[in-house]
Structure formats: C-alpha cells, structure tokens
Tab-separated table of C-alpha atoms and ligand atoms in Angstrom:
chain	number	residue	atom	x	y	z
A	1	UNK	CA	-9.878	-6.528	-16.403
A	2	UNK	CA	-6.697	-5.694	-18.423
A	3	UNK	CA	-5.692	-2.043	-18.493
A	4	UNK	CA	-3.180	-0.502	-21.203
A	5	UNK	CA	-0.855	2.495	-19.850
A	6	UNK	CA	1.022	4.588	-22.182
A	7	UNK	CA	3.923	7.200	-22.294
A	8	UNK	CA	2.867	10.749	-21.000
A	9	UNK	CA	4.016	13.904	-21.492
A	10	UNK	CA	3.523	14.816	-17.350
A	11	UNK	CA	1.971	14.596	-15.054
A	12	UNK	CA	0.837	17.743	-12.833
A	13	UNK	CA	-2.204	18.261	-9.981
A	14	UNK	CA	-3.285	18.244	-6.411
A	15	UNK	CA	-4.797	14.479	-5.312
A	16	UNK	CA	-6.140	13.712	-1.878
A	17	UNK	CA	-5.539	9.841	-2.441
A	18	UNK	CA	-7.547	7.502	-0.330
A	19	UNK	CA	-7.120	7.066	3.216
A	20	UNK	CA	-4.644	5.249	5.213
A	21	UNK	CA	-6.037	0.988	4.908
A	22	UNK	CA	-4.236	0.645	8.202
A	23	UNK	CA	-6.106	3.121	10.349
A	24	UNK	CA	-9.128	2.397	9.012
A	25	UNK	CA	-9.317	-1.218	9.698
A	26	UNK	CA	-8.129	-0.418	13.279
A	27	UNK	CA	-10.761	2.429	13.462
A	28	UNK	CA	-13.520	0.009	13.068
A	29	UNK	CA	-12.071	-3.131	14.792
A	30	UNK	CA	-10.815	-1.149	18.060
A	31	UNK	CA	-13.655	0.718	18.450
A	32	UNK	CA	-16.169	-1.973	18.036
A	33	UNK	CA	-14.725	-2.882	21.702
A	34	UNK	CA	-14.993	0.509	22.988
A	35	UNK	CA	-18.439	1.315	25.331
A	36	UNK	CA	-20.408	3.496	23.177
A	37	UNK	CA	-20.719	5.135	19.719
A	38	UNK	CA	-17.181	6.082	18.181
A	39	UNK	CA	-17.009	8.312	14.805
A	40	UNK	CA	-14.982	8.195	11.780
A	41	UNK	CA	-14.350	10.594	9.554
A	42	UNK	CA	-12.651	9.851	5.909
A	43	UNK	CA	-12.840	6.247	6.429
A	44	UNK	CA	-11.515	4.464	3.483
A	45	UNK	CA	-13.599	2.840	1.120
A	46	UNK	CA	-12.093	0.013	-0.695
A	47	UNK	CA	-12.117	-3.772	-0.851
A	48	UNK	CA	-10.486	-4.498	1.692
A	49	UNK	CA	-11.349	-2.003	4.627
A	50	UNK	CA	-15.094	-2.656	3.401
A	51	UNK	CA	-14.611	-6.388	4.555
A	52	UNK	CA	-13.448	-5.455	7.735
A	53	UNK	CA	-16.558	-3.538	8.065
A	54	UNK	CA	-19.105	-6.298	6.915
A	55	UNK	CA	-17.274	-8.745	9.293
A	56	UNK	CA	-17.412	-6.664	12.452
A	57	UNK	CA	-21.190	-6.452	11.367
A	58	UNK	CA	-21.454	-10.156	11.377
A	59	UNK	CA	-19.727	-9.782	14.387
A	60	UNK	CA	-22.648	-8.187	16.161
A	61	UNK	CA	-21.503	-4.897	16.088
A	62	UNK	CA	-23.538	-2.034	14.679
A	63	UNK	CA	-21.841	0.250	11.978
A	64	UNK	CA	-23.829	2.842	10.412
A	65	UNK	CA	-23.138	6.051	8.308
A	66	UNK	CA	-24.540	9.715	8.822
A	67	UNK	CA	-23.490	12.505	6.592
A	68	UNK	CA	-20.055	10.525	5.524
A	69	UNK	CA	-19.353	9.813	8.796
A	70	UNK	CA	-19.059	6.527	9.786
A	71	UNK	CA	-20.150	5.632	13.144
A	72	UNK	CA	-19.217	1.921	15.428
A	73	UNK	CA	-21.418	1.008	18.179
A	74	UNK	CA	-18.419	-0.387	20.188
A	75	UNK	CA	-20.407	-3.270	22.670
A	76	UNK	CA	-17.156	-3.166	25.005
A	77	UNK	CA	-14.433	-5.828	25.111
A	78	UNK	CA	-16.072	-9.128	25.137
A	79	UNK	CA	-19.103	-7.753	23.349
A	80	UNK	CA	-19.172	-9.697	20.379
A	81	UNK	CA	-22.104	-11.988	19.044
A	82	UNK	CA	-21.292	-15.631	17.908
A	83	UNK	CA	-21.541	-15.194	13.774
A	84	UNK	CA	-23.759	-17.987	12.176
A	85	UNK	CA	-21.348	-18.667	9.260
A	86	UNK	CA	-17.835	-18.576	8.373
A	87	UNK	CA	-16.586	-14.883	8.283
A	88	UNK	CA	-15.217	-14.061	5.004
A	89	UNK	CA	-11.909	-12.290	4.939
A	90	UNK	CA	-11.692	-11.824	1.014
A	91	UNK	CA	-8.357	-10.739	0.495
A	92	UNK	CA	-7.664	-9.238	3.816
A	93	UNK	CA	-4.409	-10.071	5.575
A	94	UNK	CA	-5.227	-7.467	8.130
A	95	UNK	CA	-8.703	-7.800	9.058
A	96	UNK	CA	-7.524	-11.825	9.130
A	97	UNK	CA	-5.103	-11.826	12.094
A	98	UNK	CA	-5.869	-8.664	14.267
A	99	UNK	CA	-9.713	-10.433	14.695
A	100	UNK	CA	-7.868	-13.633	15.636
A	101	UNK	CA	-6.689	-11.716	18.418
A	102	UNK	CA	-10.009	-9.989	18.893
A	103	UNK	CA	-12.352	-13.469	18.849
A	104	UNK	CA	-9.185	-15.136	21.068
A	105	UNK	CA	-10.511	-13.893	24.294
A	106	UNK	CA	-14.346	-13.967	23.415
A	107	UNK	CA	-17.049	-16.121	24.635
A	108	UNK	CA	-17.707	-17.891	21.212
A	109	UNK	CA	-17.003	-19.783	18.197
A	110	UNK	CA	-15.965	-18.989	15.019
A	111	UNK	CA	-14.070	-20.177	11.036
A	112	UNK	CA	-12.131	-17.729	9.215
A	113	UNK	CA	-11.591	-18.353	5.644
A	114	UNK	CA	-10.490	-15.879	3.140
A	115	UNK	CA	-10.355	-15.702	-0.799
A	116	UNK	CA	-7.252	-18.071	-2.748
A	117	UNK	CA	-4.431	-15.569	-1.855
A	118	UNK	CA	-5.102	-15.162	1.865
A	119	UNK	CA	-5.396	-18.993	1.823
A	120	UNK	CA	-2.010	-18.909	1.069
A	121	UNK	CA	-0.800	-16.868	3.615
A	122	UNK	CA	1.266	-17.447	7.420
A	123	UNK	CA	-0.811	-17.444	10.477
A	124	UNK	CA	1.189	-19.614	12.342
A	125	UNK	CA	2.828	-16.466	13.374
A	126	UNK	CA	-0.439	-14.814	14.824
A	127	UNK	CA	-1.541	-18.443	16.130
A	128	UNK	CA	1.352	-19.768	17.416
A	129	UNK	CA	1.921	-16.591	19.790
A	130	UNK	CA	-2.423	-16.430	20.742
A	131	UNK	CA	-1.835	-20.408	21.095
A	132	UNK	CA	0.548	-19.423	23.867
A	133	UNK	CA	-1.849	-17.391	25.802
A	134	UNK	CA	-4.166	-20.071	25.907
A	135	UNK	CA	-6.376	-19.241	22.490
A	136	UNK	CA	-7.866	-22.457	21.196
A	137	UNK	CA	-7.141	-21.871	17.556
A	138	UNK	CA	-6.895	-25.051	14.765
A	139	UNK	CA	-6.884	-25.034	10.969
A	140	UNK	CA	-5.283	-26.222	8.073
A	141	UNK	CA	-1.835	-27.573	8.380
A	142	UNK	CA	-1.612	-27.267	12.099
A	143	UNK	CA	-3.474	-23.977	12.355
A	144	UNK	CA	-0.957	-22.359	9.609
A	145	UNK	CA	-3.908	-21.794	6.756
A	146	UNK	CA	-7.111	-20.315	6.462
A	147	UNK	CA	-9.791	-21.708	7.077
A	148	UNK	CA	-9.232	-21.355	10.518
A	149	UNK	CA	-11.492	-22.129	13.572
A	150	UNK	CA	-11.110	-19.977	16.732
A	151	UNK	CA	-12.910	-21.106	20.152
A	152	UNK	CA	-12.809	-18.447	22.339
A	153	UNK	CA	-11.143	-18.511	26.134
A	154	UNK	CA	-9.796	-16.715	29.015
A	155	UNK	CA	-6.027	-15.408	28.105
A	156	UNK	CA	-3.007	-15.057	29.832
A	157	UNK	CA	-0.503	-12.168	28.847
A	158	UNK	CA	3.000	-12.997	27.666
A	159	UNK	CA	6.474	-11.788	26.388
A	160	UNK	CA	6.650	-12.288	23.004
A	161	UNK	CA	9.702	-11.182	20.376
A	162	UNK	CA	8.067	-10.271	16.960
A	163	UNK	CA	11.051	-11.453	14.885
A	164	UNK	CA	9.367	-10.532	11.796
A	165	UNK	CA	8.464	-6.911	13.132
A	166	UNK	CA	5.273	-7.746	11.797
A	167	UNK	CA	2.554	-5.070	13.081
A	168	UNK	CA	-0.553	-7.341	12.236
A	169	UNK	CA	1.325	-9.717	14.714
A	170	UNK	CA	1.843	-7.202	17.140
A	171	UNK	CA	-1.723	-5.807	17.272
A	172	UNK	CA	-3.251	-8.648	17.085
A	173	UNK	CA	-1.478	-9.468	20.394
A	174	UNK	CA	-2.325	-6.146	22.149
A	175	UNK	CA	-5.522	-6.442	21.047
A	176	UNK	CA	-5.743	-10.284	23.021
A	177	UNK	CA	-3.680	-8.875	26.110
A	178	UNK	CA	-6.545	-6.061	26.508
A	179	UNK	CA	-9.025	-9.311	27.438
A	180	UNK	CA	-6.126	-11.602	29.154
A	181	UNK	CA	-4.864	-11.556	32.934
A	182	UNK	CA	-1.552	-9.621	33.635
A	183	UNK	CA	0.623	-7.913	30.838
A	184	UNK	CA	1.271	-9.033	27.795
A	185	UNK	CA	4.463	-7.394	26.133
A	186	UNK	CA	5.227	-7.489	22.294
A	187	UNK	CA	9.096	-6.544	21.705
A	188	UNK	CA	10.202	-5.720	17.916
A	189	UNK	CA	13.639	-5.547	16.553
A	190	UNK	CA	12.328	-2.693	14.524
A	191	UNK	CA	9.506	-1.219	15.175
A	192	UNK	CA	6.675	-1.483	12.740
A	193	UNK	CA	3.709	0.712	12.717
A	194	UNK	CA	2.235	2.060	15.857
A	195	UNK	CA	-0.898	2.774	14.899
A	196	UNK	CA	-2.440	0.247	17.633
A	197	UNK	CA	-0.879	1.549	20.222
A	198	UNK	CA	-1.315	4.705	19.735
A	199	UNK	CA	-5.283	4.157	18.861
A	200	UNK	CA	-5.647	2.022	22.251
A	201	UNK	CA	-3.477	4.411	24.494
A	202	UNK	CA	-6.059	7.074	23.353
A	203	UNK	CA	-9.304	5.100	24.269
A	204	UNK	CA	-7.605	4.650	27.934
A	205	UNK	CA	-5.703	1.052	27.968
A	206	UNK	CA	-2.938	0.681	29.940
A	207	UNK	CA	-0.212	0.986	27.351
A	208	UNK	CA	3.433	1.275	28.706
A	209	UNK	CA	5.979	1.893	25.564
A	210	UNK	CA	9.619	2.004	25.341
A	211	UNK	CA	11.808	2.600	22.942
A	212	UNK	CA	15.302	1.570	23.500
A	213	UNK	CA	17.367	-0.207	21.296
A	214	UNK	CA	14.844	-2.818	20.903
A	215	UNK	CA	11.595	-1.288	20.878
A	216	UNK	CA	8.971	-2.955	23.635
A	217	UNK	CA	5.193	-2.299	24.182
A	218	UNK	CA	2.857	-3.593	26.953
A	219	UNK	CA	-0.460	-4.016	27.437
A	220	UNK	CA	-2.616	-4.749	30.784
A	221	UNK	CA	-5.754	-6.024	31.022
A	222	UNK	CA	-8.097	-3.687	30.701
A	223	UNK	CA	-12.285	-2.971	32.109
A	224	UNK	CA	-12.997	-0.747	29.643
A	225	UNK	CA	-12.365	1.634	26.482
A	226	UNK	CA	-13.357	5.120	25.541
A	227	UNK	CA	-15.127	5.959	22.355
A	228	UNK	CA	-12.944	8.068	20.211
A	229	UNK	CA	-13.193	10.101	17.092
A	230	UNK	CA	-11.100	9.441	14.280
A	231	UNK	CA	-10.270	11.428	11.017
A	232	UNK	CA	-8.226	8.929	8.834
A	233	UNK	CA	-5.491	11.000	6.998
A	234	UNK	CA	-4.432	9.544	3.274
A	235	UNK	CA	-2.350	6.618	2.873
A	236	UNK	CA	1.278	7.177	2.185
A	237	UNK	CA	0.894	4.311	0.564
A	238	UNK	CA	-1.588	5.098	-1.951
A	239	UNK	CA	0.361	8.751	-2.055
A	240	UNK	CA	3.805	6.526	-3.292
A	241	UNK	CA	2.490	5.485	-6.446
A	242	UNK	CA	1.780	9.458	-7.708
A	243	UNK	CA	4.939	10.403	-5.988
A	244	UNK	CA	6.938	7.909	-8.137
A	245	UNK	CA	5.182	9.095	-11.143
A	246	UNK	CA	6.179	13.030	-10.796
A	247	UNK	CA	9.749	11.983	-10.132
A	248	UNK	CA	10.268	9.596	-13.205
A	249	UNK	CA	7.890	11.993	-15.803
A	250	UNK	CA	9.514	15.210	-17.187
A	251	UNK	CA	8.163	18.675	-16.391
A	252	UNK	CA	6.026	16.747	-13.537
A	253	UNK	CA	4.363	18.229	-10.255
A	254	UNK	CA	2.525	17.131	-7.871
A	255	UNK	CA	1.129	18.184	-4.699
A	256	UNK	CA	-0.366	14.826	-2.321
A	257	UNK	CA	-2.563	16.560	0.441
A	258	UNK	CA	-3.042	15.557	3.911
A	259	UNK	CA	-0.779	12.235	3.724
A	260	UNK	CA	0.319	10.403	6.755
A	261	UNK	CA	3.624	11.099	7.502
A	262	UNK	CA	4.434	8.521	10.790
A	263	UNK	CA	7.809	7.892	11.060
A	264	UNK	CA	6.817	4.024	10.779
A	265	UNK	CA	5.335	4.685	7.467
A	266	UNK	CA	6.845	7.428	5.422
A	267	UNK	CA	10.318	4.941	4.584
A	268	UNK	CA	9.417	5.507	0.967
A	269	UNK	CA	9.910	8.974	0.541
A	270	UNK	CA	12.688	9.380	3.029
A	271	UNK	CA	14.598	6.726	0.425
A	272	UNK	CA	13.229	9.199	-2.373
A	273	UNK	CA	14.904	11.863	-1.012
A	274	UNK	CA	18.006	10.072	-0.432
A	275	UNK	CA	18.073	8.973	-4.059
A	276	UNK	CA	18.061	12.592	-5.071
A	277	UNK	CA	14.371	13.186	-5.724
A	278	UNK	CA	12.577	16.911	-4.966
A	279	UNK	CA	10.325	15.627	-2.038
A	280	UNK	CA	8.892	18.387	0.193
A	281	UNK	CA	6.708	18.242	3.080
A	282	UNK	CA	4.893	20.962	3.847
A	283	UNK	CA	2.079	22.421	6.547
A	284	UNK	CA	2.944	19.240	8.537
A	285	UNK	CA	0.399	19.220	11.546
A	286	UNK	CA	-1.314	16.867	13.653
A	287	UNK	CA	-4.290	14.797	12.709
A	288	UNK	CA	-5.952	12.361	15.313
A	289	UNK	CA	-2.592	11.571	17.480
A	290	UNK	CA	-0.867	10.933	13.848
A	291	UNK	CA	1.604	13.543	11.646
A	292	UNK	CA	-0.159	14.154	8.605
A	293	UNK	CA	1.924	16.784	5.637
A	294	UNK	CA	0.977	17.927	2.498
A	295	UNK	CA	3.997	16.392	-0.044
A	296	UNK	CA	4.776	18.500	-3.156
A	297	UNK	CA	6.795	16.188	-5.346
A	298	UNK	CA	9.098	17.056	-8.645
A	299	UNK	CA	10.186	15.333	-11.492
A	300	UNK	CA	13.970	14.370	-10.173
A	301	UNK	CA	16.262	13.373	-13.733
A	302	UNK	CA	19.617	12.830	-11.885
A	303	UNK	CA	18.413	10.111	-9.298
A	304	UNK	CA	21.268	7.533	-7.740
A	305	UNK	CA	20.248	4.445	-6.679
A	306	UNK	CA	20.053	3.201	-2.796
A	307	UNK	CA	20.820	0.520	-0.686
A	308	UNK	CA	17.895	-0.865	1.426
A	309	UNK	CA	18.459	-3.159	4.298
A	310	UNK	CA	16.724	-4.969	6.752
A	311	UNK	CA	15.567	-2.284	9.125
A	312	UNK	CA	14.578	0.018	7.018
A	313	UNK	CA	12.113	-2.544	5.163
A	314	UNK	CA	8.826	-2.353	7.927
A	315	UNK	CA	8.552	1.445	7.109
A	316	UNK	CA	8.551	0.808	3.725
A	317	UNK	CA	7.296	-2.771	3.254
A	318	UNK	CA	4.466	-2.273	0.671
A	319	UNK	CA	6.327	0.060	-0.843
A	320	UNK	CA	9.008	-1.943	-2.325
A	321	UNK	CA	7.459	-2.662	-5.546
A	322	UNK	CA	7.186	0.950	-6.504
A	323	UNK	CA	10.515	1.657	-4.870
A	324	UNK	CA	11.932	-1.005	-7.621
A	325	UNK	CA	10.233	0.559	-10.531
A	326	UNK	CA	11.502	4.259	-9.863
A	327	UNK	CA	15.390	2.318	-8.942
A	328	UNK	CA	14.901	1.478	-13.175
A	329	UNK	CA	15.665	4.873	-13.731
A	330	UNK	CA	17.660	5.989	-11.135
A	331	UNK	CA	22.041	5.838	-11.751
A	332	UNK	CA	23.700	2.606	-10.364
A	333	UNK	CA	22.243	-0.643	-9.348
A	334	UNK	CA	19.619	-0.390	-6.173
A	335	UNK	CA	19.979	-3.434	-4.163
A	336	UNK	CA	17.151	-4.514	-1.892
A	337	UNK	CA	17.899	-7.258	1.070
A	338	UNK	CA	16.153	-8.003	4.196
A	339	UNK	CA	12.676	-7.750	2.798
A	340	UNK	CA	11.801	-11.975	2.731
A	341	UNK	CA	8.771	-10.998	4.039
A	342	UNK	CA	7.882	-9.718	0.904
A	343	UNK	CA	7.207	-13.287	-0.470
A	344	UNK	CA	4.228	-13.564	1.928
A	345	UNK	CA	2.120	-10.538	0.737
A	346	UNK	CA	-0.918	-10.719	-1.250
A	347	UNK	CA	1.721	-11.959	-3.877
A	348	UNK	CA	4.775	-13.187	-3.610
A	349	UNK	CA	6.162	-9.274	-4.580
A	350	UNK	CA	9.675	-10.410	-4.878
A	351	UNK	CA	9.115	-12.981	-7.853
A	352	UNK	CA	6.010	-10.605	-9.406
A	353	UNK	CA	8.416	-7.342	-9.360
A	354	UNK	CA	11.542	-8.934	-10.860
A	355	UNK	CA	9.776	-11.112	-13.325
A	356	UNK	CA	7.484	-8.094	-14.528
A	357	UNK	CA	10.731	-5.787	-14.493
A	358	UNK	CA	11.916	-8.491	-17.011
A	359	UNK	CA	8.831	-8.478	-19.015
A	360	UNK	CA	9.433	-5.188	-19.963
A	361	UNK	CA	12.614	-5.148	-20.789
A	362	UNK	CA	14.512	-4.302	-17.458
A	363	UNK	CA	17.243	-5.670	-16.122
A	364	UNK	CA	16.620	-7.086	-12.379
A	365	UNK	CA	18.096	-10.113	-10.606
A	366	UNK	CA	15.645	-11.911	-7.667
A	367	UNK	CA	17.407	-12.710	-4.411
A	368	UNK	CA	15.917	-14.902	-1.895
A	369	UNK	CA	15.355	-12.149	0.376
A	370	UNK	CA	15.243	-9.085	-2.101
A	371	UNK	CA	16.102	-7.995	-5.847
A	372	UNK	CA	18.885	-5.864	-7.476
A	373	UNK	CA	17.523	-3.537	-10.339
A	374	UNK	CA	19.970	-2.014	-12.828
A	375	UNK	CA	19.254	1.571	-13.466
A	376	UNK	CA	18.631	4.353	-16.148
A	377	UNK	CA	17.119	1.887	-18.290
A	378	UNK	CA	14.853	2.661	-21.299
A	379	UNK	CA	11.470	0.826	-20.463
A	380	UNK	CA	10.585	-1.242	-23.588
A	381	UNK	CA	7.145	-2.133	-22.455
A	382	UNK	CA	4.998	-5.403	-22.751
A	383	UNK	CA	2.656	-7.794	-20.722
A	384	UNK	CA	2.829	-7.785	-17.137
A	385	UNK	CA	0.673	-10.230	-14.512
A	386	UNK	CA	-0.459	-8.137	-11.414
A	387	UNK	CA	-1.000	-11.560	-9.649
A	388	UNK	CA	-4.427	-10.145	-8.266
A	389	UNK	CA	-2.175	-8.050	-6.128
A	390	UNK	CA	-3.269	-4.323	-5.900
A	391	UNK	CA	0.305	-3.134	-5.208
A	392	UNK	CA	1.492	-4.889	-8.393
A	393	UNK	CA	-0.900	-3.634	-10.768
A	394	UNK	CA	-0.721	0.244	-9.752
A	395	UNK	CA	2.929	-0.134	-9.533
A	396	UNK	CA	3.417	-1.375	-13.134
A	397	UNK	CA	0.739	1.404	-14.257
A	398	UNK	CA	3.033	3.879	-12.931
A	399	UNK	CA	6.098	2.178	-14.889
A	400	UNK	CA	3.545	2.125	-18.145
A	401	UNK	CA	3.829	5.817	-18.059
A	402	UNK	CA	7.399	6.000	-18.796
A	403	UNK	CA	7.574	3.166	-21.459
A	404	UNK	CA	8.160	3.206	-25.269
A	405	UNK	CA	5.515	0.806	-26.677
A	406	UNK	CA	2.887	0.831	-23.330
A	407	UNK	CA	2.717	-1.498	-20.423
A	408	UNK	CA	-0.491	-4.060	-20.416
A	409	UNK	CA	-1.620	-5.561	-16.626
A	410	UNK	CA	-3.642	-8.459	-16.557
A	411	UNK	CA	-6.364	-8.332	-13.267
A	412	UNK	CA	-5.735	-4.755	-12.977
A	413	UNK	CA	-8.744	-3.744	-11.685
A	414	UNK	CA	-7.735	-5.406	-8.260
A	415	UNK	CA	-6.726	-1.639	-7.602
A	416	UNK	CA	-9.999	-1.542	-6.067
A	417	UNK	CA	-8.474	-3.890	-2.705
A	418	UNK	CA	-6.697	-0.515	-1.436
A	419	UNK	CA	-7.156	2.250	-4.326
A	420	UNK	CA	-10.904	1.724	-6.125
A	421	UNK	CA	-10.338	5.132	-7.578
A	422	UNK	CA	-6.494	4.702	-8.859
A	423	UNK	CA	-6.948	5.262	-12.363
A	424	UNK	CA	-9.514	7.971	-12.252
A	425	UNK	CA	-7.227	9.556	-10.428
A	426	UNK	CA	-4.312	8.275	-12.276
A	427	UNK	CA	-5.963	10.146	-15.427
A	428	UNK	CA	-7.125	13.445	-13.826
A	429	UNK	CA	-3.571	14.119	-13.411
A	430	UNK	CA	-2.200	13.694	-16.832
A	431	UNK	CA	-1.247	15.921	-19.066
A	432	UNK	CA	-0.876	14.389	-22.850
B	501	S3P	C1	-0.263	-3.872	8.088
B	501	S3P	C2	0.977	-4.390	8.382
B	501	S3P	C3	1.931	-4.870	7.353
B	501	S3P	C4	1.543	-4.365	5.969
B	501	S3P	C5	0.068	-4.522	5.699
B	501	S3P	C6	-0.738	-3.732	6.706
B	501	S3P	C7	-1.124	-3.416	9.194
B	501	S3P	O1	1.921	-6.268	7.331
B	501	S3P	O2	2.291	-5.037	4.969
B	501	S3P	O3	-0.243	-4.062	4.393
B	501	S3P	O4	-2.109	-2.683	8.947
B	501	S3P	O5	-0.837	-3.774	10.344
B	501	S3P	P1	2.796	-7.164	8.355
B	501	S3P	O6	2.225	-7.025	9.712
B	501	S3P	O7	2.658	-8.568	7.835
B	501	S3P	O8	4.201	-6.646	8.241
C-alpha cells in the first residue's frame, strides 16, 4: 500500500504511542520459562511482537488474554514442547535469535525460517557464540541464514565479547547460560539495552553486573524463575517519529506520555537536545524496574547539526533514520559513523535513508559505515521505497510533512511490523 504525505500547518496533541517492541517480546519469551502464570499489561500489538506470541504458542506455552491483560503460562526452563512445523519468524529479528538461545538448551528439535528480509539477515553472530556452548545449530551457509535447524543439548557457560554490542546477541546468550553449567558472561564495549537483565534479575536468576569501562554481565545456571508482572511503557522508538515531527513543523507541540526513558534507549532525544531542540521530560517515575517520562516536545527552528559516533549508535540504533531526516533541516552538515550495523536491519537503512534523502531532493552522501546529510534544506518531495522496512516508511512520512510537492512511500503499510496504528495517529495530531 502506497501512502501520500503532505505539508502541514502543525502538528499539536497528547499520543500514548505503542509500547516498547523490546519489552514485549522479552515479556512473553522470559516468562514462558518462568513456573507459573506471569501478567502483562500494555503489551504491544503489532506484527512483529504478535509473532513472538504465536511462536511461543507453538512452542507449547499457553498465552491467553483477560480484560487486556495478557497472561504466559511460563512451563519453567526446559518446559518447551517440540513444535510440529517450522516456526515462522515473519519479519522478526528479535523473536529470531533470543529463541535460538531459548530452544539451545531444550530437549528438542526445531527449523526457524523467517519472511525474505530476515532471510537475509546475520546469525552467525547468535550461532557462532551458542555453537560454542555446545548448541547443535546448522543452516544455510554454515548456519549464517535462516532457515535454521536447532537440536537441542546440555550447555556450557562461556566468556564471550559482543563486539557488535548487539543486545539480541547478548540476551540470547543469557537466556542459554540460565539452562547451561557454570557462568556464562557476555562483555559489551558499549552497553546495549538491558532490558534482559534487568527482566531476569527480577524473576530471581543469578545475575552479577558490572559496569566498568567495559560493561560485563553474568549469568549462572539457574533451577528456577519467578512469575512477574509487567506493564510495558511506550516505545521511545515509536515516540521518535512524533518527536521529530513537532521539532521540524512550525507552531508544533506535542506531549508523548509514559515513554521509556532507559538510558540505553533514549540516545535519540538526548542528540535532539544537543542539536538545539525544546525536549522536556517530565513526571519521570518508575514503571516495572524501567524509567518511564512523559516528553513534551516543541517545534525547534534554529537546530545545529551533530556528530554521532560509534558509542553513541546502540542507544540510538533504530533511530538513525529519523535522526537523518530531522539533520535535513538542522544548520551544518550531521555526520553519522560507527553505525555499519545499520546495513543489517530489516533494510539495509544506510543505502534506503541516503538514497530516499536523494529522492527528494536532499543532499546526503552514504559512507560505508554511516551518511553525512547537508542541512536546512528545502524538501522538494517525490517517490520514496520504504524497502518493507517499518522504520523507513514512518520516517519518510514524517519528512512528507515538511515537503513542497508531498512525499509518496511505496509498502507503507509495513508500519504495522512495530506501529499498526502510525498514521491514525499520525492524523489525529494534525492540524491543517
Ligand atoms: C533489539 C536490539 C537491537 C535493535 C532491535 C531490537 C532487541 O538489535 O535494533 O530493533 O530487542 O534486543 P541488535 O541486537 O541487532 O543491535
């Protein structure tokens, strides 16, 4: 489905966007090995959280819903049923490699396949690591590409340096060293979200953290985990996209309620800030073991544009594609480096960002491990691919609103993988 956006006047509202995708992925797939009946409440709804659900079914695990809360029958740590057919990842990068290291240590068999993007994507870098702590994994290309087969057997913990700071690599580790004998450390340049950690440290696995100049978690084996209940906050990445459209739209305001404001998540608007825009957080308080704030954002004309380097980029990572559209109007050029691992997303988000920039009528310049984007630029307007990447399409919708003649996405509607309500939303907030 192709969707048309056109120049506003402003935009101004209060949005509770969708929840986090992260937490609710781990809220079903940690719990499903707790003993007993955990609860979520505000569980996101969208394509992709909705095929971790139907695959923990598949899984064996009961999953049921009373009065919008969603409940998980956890059957403990090794307490998943062999599934009869291939699981079906869809477009799920997430679901994909932390139930590698779920099925790892489990009595059973089972193929992983995904739809024609996830195909596509690394898991040598979950495999290789599992493959070290004796997981019997195989698959295309040496186990790099889905379909992938996973025989389950007993683990051993080890050290491992996540290179990539990669926290789909790192949970999907913890999440194996909770079935395999002795500790099993994961040690990260930079640390990347800790929502894993945190989640298992609260259901009563022995997590030992520290964070020194490198930061290190370990995990032991572990008998058992506690049900817990979980209220999913909204996603800060969802929140980025109407955040980015009150700064670059006069006479815009917006408040984004209840957003999840870890310091592993919330790179975006830090950078926002530090380019100049009116970012607030406000009533910050503590949901479920996470910082949640409500965010009141203003339209910010005399933006500067920002370096972003390698560090910064796993607090920010899908936000780079909405970072580059609000750099287009923001004084300077706003050079991005460090982020290669871009190129491995549901699209490659380097090549889709720059060559969409292009398409309507910005300058940008791709780098093999980042992009430069010239700023204050008028935004012509034109065709744009999303590449069935969500992040693409609801970036570009939010450029759309700025531009002279209207921006057109192609596959739009792939919204739905993180955001299935983006444009209602997207509307409800603007004033013509
Ligand atoms: C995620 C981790 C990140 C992120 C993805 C969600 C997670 O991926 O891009 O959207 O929930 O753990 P990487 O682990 O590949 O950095």
């Amino acid at each position: 489905m192709e969707k048309e956006i056109h120049k506003i006047r402003s935009i101004k509202g209060v949005l509770r966007v969708p929840s986090d995708k992260s937490i609710s992925h781990r809220s079903i797939i940690l719990t499903s090995m707790a003993e007993g009946i955990s609860t979520v409440k505000n569980f996101l709804k969208a394509g992709d959280t909705l095929t971790t659900v139907n695959v923990y079914r598949k899984l064996g695990i009961k999953i049921d819903e009373d009065k919008g809360v969603i409940r998980v029958h956890g059957k403990g740590l090794k307490g998943f049923q062999e599934p009869e057919d291939v699981l079906d990842m869809g477009n799920s990068g997430t679901t994909t490699r932390l139930t590698l290291g779920v099925l790892a240590g489990q009595d059973l068999f089972a193929v992983l396949t995904g739809d024609e993007s996830l195909r596509k994507r690394p898991m040598k870098r979950v495999a290789d690591p599992l493959r070290q702590m004796n997981a019997v994994i195989d698959g295309r290309k040496g186990g790099e590409l889905l379909p992938l087969s996973v025989r389950g057997s007993s683990l051993k913990g080890i050290k491992f340096f996540n290179q990539k700071a990669s926290a789909q690599v790192k949970s999907a580790l913890l999440i194996a060293g909770l079935n395999a004998d002795g500790e099993t450390t994961v040690e990260e340049p930079y640390k990347s979200r800790d929502h894993t950690e945190k989640m298992l440290k609260a259901m009563g696995a022995g997590i030992k953290i520290s964070n020194g100049k490198i930061y290190s978690v370990s995990v032991t084996k572990t008998d058992s985990l506690f049900p817990v209940d979980i209220d999913v906050p909204a996603d800060p990445s969802s929140a980025a996209f109407f955040a980015a459209a009150a700064v670059m739209v006069p006479d815009s305001e917006i408040v984004l309620k209840d957003v999840l404001v870890n310091p592993t998540r919330d790179g975006f608007f830090r950078k926002l800030k530090e380019m100049g825009a009116e970012i607030e957080y406000t009533n910050v308080r503590e949901k479920t073991r996470e910082p949640v704030a409500d965010i009141i954002v203003k339209h910010s004309p005399d933006l500067k544009a920002v370096k972003v380097s390698k560090g910064e980029i796993p607090s920010m990572v899908d936000e780079i594609p909405i970072l580059a559209v609000v750099a287009t109007q923001a004084e300077g050029e706003t050079v991005i480096t460090g982020a290669s691992e871009l190129r491995v997303k549901e699209s490659d988000r380097i090549k889709a960002v720059v060559e969409n920039l292009r398409n309507v009528g910005v300058e940008a310049i791709e780098l093999d491990d980042g992009m430069i984007i010239k700023g204050k630029q008028k935004i012509r307007g034109g065709y744009v691919d999303s590449f069935k990447d969500h992040r693409i399409a609801m970036a570009f919708s939010i450029l759309g609103l700025i531009s002279e003649e209207g921006i057109k996405i192609k596959d739009a509607d792939c919204a739905y993988i993180s955001y299935p309500e983006f444009f209602e939303h997207l509307q409800s907030v603007i004033q013509k």
